[in-house]
Short mmCIF file of C-alpha atoms in Angstrom, two decimals:
data_model
loop_
_atom_site.label_atom_id
_atom_site.label_comp_id
_atom_site.label_asym_id
_atom_site.label_seq_id
_atom_site.Cartn_x
_atom_site.Cartn_y
_atom_site.Cartn_z
CA MET A 208 -80.07 -98.98 -4.67
CA HIS A 209 -78.41 -99.62 -1.47
CA HIS A 210 -80.55 -100.49 1.08
CA ASP A 211 -79.16 -97.43 3.46
CA GLN A 212 -80.34 -94.98 1.08
CA PHE A 213 -83.70 -96.94 -0.12
CA TRP A 214 -85.18 -96.89 3.79
CA ARG A 215 -84.60 -93.35 4.21
CA PRO A 216 -86.97 -91.25 3.60
CA ASP A 217 -86.73 -87.59 1.69
CA SER A 218 -86.79 -85.56 5.35
CA THR A 219 -89.00 -82.95 3.60
CA ARG A 220 -91.47 -84.66 2.05
CA SER A 221 -91.64 -86.92 5.06
CA GLU A 222 -91.92 -83.91 7.60
CA ARG A 223 -94.69 -82.78 5.04
CA ALA A 224 -96.80 -86.44 4.72
CA ARG A 225 -96.43 -86.57 8.96
CA GLU A 226 -98.11 -83.02 9.43
CA ILE A 227 -101.16 -84.22 6.78
CA ALA A 228 -101.39 -87.39 8.37
CA LEU A 229 -101.35 -86.52 11.88
CA GLU A 230 -103.92 -83.84 11.05
CA ILE A 231 -106.56 -86.83 9.59
CA VAL A 232 -106.03 -89.21 12.21
CA SER A 233 -106.38 -86.91 15.23
CA SER A 234 -109.19 -85.26 14.04
CA GLU A 235 -113.21 -85.92 14.77
CA GLN A 236 -113.97 -86.72 11.44
CA CYS A 237 -111.34 -89.67 11.18
CA PRO A 238 -113.41 -92.30 13.27
CA ILE A 239 -116.12 -91.35 11.57
CA ASP A 240 -114.72 -91.92 8.20
CA LEU A 241 -113.19 -95.37 9.30
CA ALA A 242 -117.08 -96.54 10.40
CA ARG A 243 -118.46 -95.69 7.18
CA TYR A 244 -115.76 -97.22 5.17
CA TYR A 245 -115.75 -100.13 7.22
CA GLN A 246 -119.90 -100.35 7.53
CA THR A 247 -120.69 -104.13 6.33
CA GLU A 248 -124.22 -103.06 4.04
CA GLY A 249 -122.25 -99.88 3.10
CA PRO A 250 -120.34 -99.14 -0.30
CA TYR A 251 -116.73 -99.98 0.38
CA ALA A 252 -114.38 -102.70 0.74
CA GLY A 253 -114.11 -102.69 3.98
CA ALA A 254 -112.64 -105.97 5.46
CA THR A 255 -113.40 -107.48 2.26
CA PHE A 256 -110.03 -106.97 0.74
CA VAL A 257 -108.26 -108.05 3.18
CA ASP A 258 -110.55 -111.22 4.55
CA LEU A 259 -112.24 -112.18 1.76
CA ALA A 260 -111.81 -116.05 1.60
CA PRO A 261 -109.50 -118.40 1.24
CA VAL A 262 -106.78 -116.33 2.12
CA ASP A 263 -103.46 -118.15 1.04
CA PRO A 264 -99.84 -116.27 2.44
CA PHE A 265 -98.08 -117.55 -0.02
CA THR A 266 -99.78 -117.55 -3.45
CA VAL A 267 -101.40 -115.26 -5.81
CA THR A 268 -104.84 -116.83 -5.73
CA ALA A 269 -107.98 -115.66 -8.06
CA SER A 270 -109.74 -114.48 -4.51
CA ASP A 271 -106.36 -112.39 -4.04
CA LEU A 272 -107.10 -110.20 -7.97
CA LEU A 273 -111.47 -110.56 -6.47
CA ALA A 274 -110.42 -108.78 -3.47
CA ALA A 275 -107.77 -106.10 -5.17
CA THR A 276 -111.23 -105.74 -7.54
CA THR A 277 -112.80 -104.35 -4.76
CA LEU A 278 -110.49 -100.71 -4.71
CA SER A 279 -111.98 -99.92 -7.66
CA VAL A 280 -108.95 -101.64 -10.18
CA SER A 281 -109.74 -104.21 -12.66
CA VAL A 282 -107.49 -106.99 -13.44
CA ALA A 283 -107.35 -107.68 -17.09
CA PRO A 284 -107.73 -111.34 -19.40
CA VAL A 285 -103.93 -111.65 -19.93
CA ALA A 286 -102.84 -110.61 -16.86
CA ILE A 287 -104.86 -113.47 -15.22
CA ARG A 288 -103.70 -115.83 -17.29
CA ARG A 289 -100.18 -114.55 -16.35
CA PHE A 290 -100.75 -114.94 -12.98
CA VAL A 291 -101.52 -118.59 -13.40
CA ASP A 292 -98.64 -119.13 -15.67
CA ARG A 293 -96.14 -117.57 -13.50
CA ALA A 294 -97.81 -118.61 -9.58
CA ASP A 295 -94.43 -121.14 -9.01
CA GLU A 296 -92.65 -117.84 -9.13
CA LEU A 297 -94.65 -115.72 -7.10
CA SER A 298 -95.11 -118.08 -4.50
CA ALA A 299 -91.42 -118.48 -4.34
CA GLN A 300 -91.12 -114.93 -3.80
CA LEU A 301 -93.90 -114.17 -1.33
CA ARG A 302 -91.93 -117.05 1.15
CA GLU A 303 -89.14 -114.60 0.74
CA ILE A 304 -90.91 -111.95 2.62
CA PRO A 305 -92.23 -113.26 6.49
CA GLU A 306 -95.88 -112.99 6.79
CA THR A 307 -95.25 -111.23 9.83
CA LEU A 308 -93.13 -108.70 8.63
CA THR A 309 -94.18 -104.81 8.98
CA LEU A 310 -93.54 -102.27 7.27
CA GLU A 311 -92.06 -100.01 9.76
CA ALA A 312 -89.71 -102.92 11.05
CA VAL A 313 -88.21 -103.04 7.89
CA ASP A 314 -84.36 -102.88 8.47
CA SER A 315 -82.12 -105.30 5.96
CA PRO A 316 -81.26 -105.75 2.37
CA HIS A 317 -82.79 -108.86 2.12
CA GLU A 318 -86.04 -107.94 2.98
CA ALA A 319 -86.67 -104.44 1.00
CA ALA A 320 -84.69 -106.20 -1.74
CA ALA A 321 -87.67 -109.37 -1.31
CA MET A 322 -90.51 -106.62 -1.90
CA ALA A 323 -89.39 -104.95 -4.14
CA ALA A 324 -88.48 -108.04 -6.32
CA PHE A 325 -92.62 -109.35 -5.78
CA TYR A 326 -93.76 -105.79 -6.76
CA ALA A 327 -92.07 -106.24 -9.88
CA SER A 328 -93.16 -109.71 -10.51
CA VAL A 329 -97.02 -108.32 -10.06
CA LYS A 330 -96.41 -105.00 -11.84
CA ALA A 331 -94.82 -106.97 -14.78
CA CYS A 332 -98.06 -109.21 -14.16
CA LEU A 333 -100.33 -106.71 -15.49
CA TYR A 334 -98.41 -105.09 -18.39
CA LYS A 335 -100.99 -104.44 -21.40
CA ALA A 336 -101.03 -107.18 -24.22
CA GLY A 337 -97.64 -107.22 -26.41
CA ALA A 338 -96.37 -104.82 -24.36
CA GLN A 339 -93.07 -105.02 -22.07
CA THR A 340 -93.12 -102.93 -19.79
CA GLY A 341 -96.01 -100.61 -18.42
CA ASN A 342 -97.11 -98.41 -15.23
CA ALA A 343 -99.98 -100.46 -13.67
CA TRP A 344 -97.82 -99.17 -9.29
CA VAL A 345 -101.54 -98.74 -8.79
CA THR A 346 -103.05 -101.97 -9.25
CA ALA A 347 -100.01 -103.72 -8.39
CA SER A 348 -100.00 -101.42 -5.17
CA LYS A 349 -102.92 -103.05 -4.38
CA ILE A 350 -102.19 -106.80 -4.58
CA CYS A 351 -99.22 -106.50 -2.91
CA ALA A 352 -101.26 -104.77 0.02
CA ARG A 353 -103.59 -108.06 -0.08
CA LYS A 354 -100.90 -110.35 0.31
CA ARG A 355 -98.88 -108.70 2.35
CA PRO A 356 -101.47 -105.88 4.02
CA GLN A 357 -99.05 -104.72 6.97
CA LEU A 358 -96.06 -104.38 4.57
CA PHE A 359 -96.86 -102.81 1.97
CA PRO A 360 -99.20 -99.42 1.45
CA VAL A 361 -101.60 -99.25 -1.24
CA ARG A 362 -100.63 -96.48 -2.48
CA ASP A 363 -103.75 -95.43 -4.35
CA ARG A 364 -103.50 -91.74 -6.54
CA VAL A 365 -105.59 -90.07 -3.95
CA VAL A 366 -103.44 -90.66 -0.98
CA MET A 367 -100.44 -90.20 -3.16
CA THR A 368 -101.46 -86.97 -3.79
CA LEU A 369 -102.87 -86.03 -0.90
CA LEU A 370 -99.76 -86.19 0.40
CA GLY A 371 -97.39 -85.11 -1.94
CA LEU A 372 -95.30 -88.37 -3.25
CA LYS A 373 -94.83 -89.37 -6.66
CA GLY A 374 -96.11 -92.95 -7.09
CA ASN A 375 -92.02 -94.20 -7.55
CA TYR A 376 -92.37 -96.79 -4.97
CA ALA A 377 -88.44 -96.86 -3.48
CA ASP A 378 -89.54 -93.16 -2.57
CA ASP A 379 -93.19 -93.76 -1.63
CA TRP A 380 -92.19 -96.74 1.49
CA PRO A 381 -89.58 -95.42 3.51
CA VAL A 382 -92.13 -92.27 3.96
CA PHE A 383 -95.04 -94.68 4.38
CA ALA A 384 -92.96 -96.59 6.80
CA ALA A 385 -92.52 -93.56 8.85
CA LEU A 386 -95.72 -92.72 9.18
CA ILE A 387 -96.66 -95.90 10.84
CA GLY A 388 -93.78 -95.90 12.69
CA ASP A 389 -94.26 -93.24 14.39
CA ALA A 390 -96.01 -93.64 17.72
CA GLU A 391 -97.99 -90.17 18.05
CA ILE A 392 -99.74 -91.23 14.28
CA ARG A 393 -100.55 -94.78 15.66
CA GLY A 394 -102.15 -93.46 19.53
CA HIS A 395 -104.65 -91.14 17.14
CA LEU A 396 -105.12 -94.05 14.54
CA ASP A 397 -105.57 -97.23 16.98
CA ALA A 398 -108.02 -94.41 19.11
CA ALA A 399 -110.20 -93.78 16.20
CA PHE A 400 -110.08 -97.58 15.53
CA GLN A 401 -111.62 -97.97 18.67
CA ARG A 402 -114.24 -95.14 18.41
CA ALA A 403 -115.47 -96.24 14.85
CA ALA A 404 -115.77 -100.10 16.24
CA GLN A 405 -118.27 -99.15 18.85
CA GLN A 406 -120.58 -98.04 15.76
CA LYS A 407 -123.68 -100.54 14.86
CA CYS A 408 -123.09 -102.78 11.69
CA VAL A 409 -118.96 -101.74 11.35
CA GLY A 410 -116.31 -104.42 10.62
CA LEU A 411 -113.56 -103.16 10.78
CA GLY A 412 -110.78 -106.73 11.19
CA ASP A 413 -108.18 -107.35 12.37
CA PRO A 414 -107.09 -104.20 15.00
CA GLY A 415 -103.28 -104.88 13.63
CA LEU A 416 -103.82 -103.92 10.28
CA ARG A 417 -102.43 -100.18 11.18
CA LEU A 418 -100.80 -99.71 7.53
CA ARG A 419 -104.58 -100.61 6.37
CA HIS A 420 -106.37 -98.35 8.45
CA LEU A 421 -104.36 -95.53 7.97
CA ASP A 422 -104.70 -95.58 4.26
CA VAL A 423 -108.73 -96.13 4.77
CA ALA A 424 -108.36 -92.93 7.17
CA LEU A 425 -106.07 -90.70 4.35
CA TRP A 426 -108.03 -91.78 1.05
CA MET A 427 -111.57 -91.21 3.01
CA SER A 428 -110.13 -87.88 3.77
CA GLY A 429 -108.25 -87.10 0.43
CA ARG A 430 -110.83 -88.43 -1.92
#
């Protein structure tokens, strides 16, 4: 798909998603939800999903697969073997994606294509044994988000349903890019993050990972 088409979100879907996201991040409940999710002794993944060591930006490691399981998905033995066997291919693809690239800053066909290629490779590793295709888009999204948390939205089914999205990355990524690039949403999200950070026993991790914090706010509201 041509980049100009790929990165322009459907206006109706995007506006509806914006209304929902803005209502959530500007609510009094948002900092409460963030603090609950990031409680260091709480039941949720918290910052562990992003911070679990070792964190290697250019290799898919065992810690990446373990981190993904903190978001309530599993990685089958055959998939683990494929990640090991295809490690060089995946590393080469990750090197095509700048570590500091953020979703709202994607503005070239090369960047969009590099994202799509890595996502497709991760998804292919997750196919069921004996299958040539599969629909493991939720798990693939979570592994990609672990590798580039400022670039790949998690795209959990709860959040997709909440925002009225279909689970097709080419449609969904531009909507998330518009959300996280929206100054009003970012302002409310940052304010909620700061309020959550004042609570005891809360480890929110990097405040700059807005895409991750937006997903948490949406998921906690939608679940």
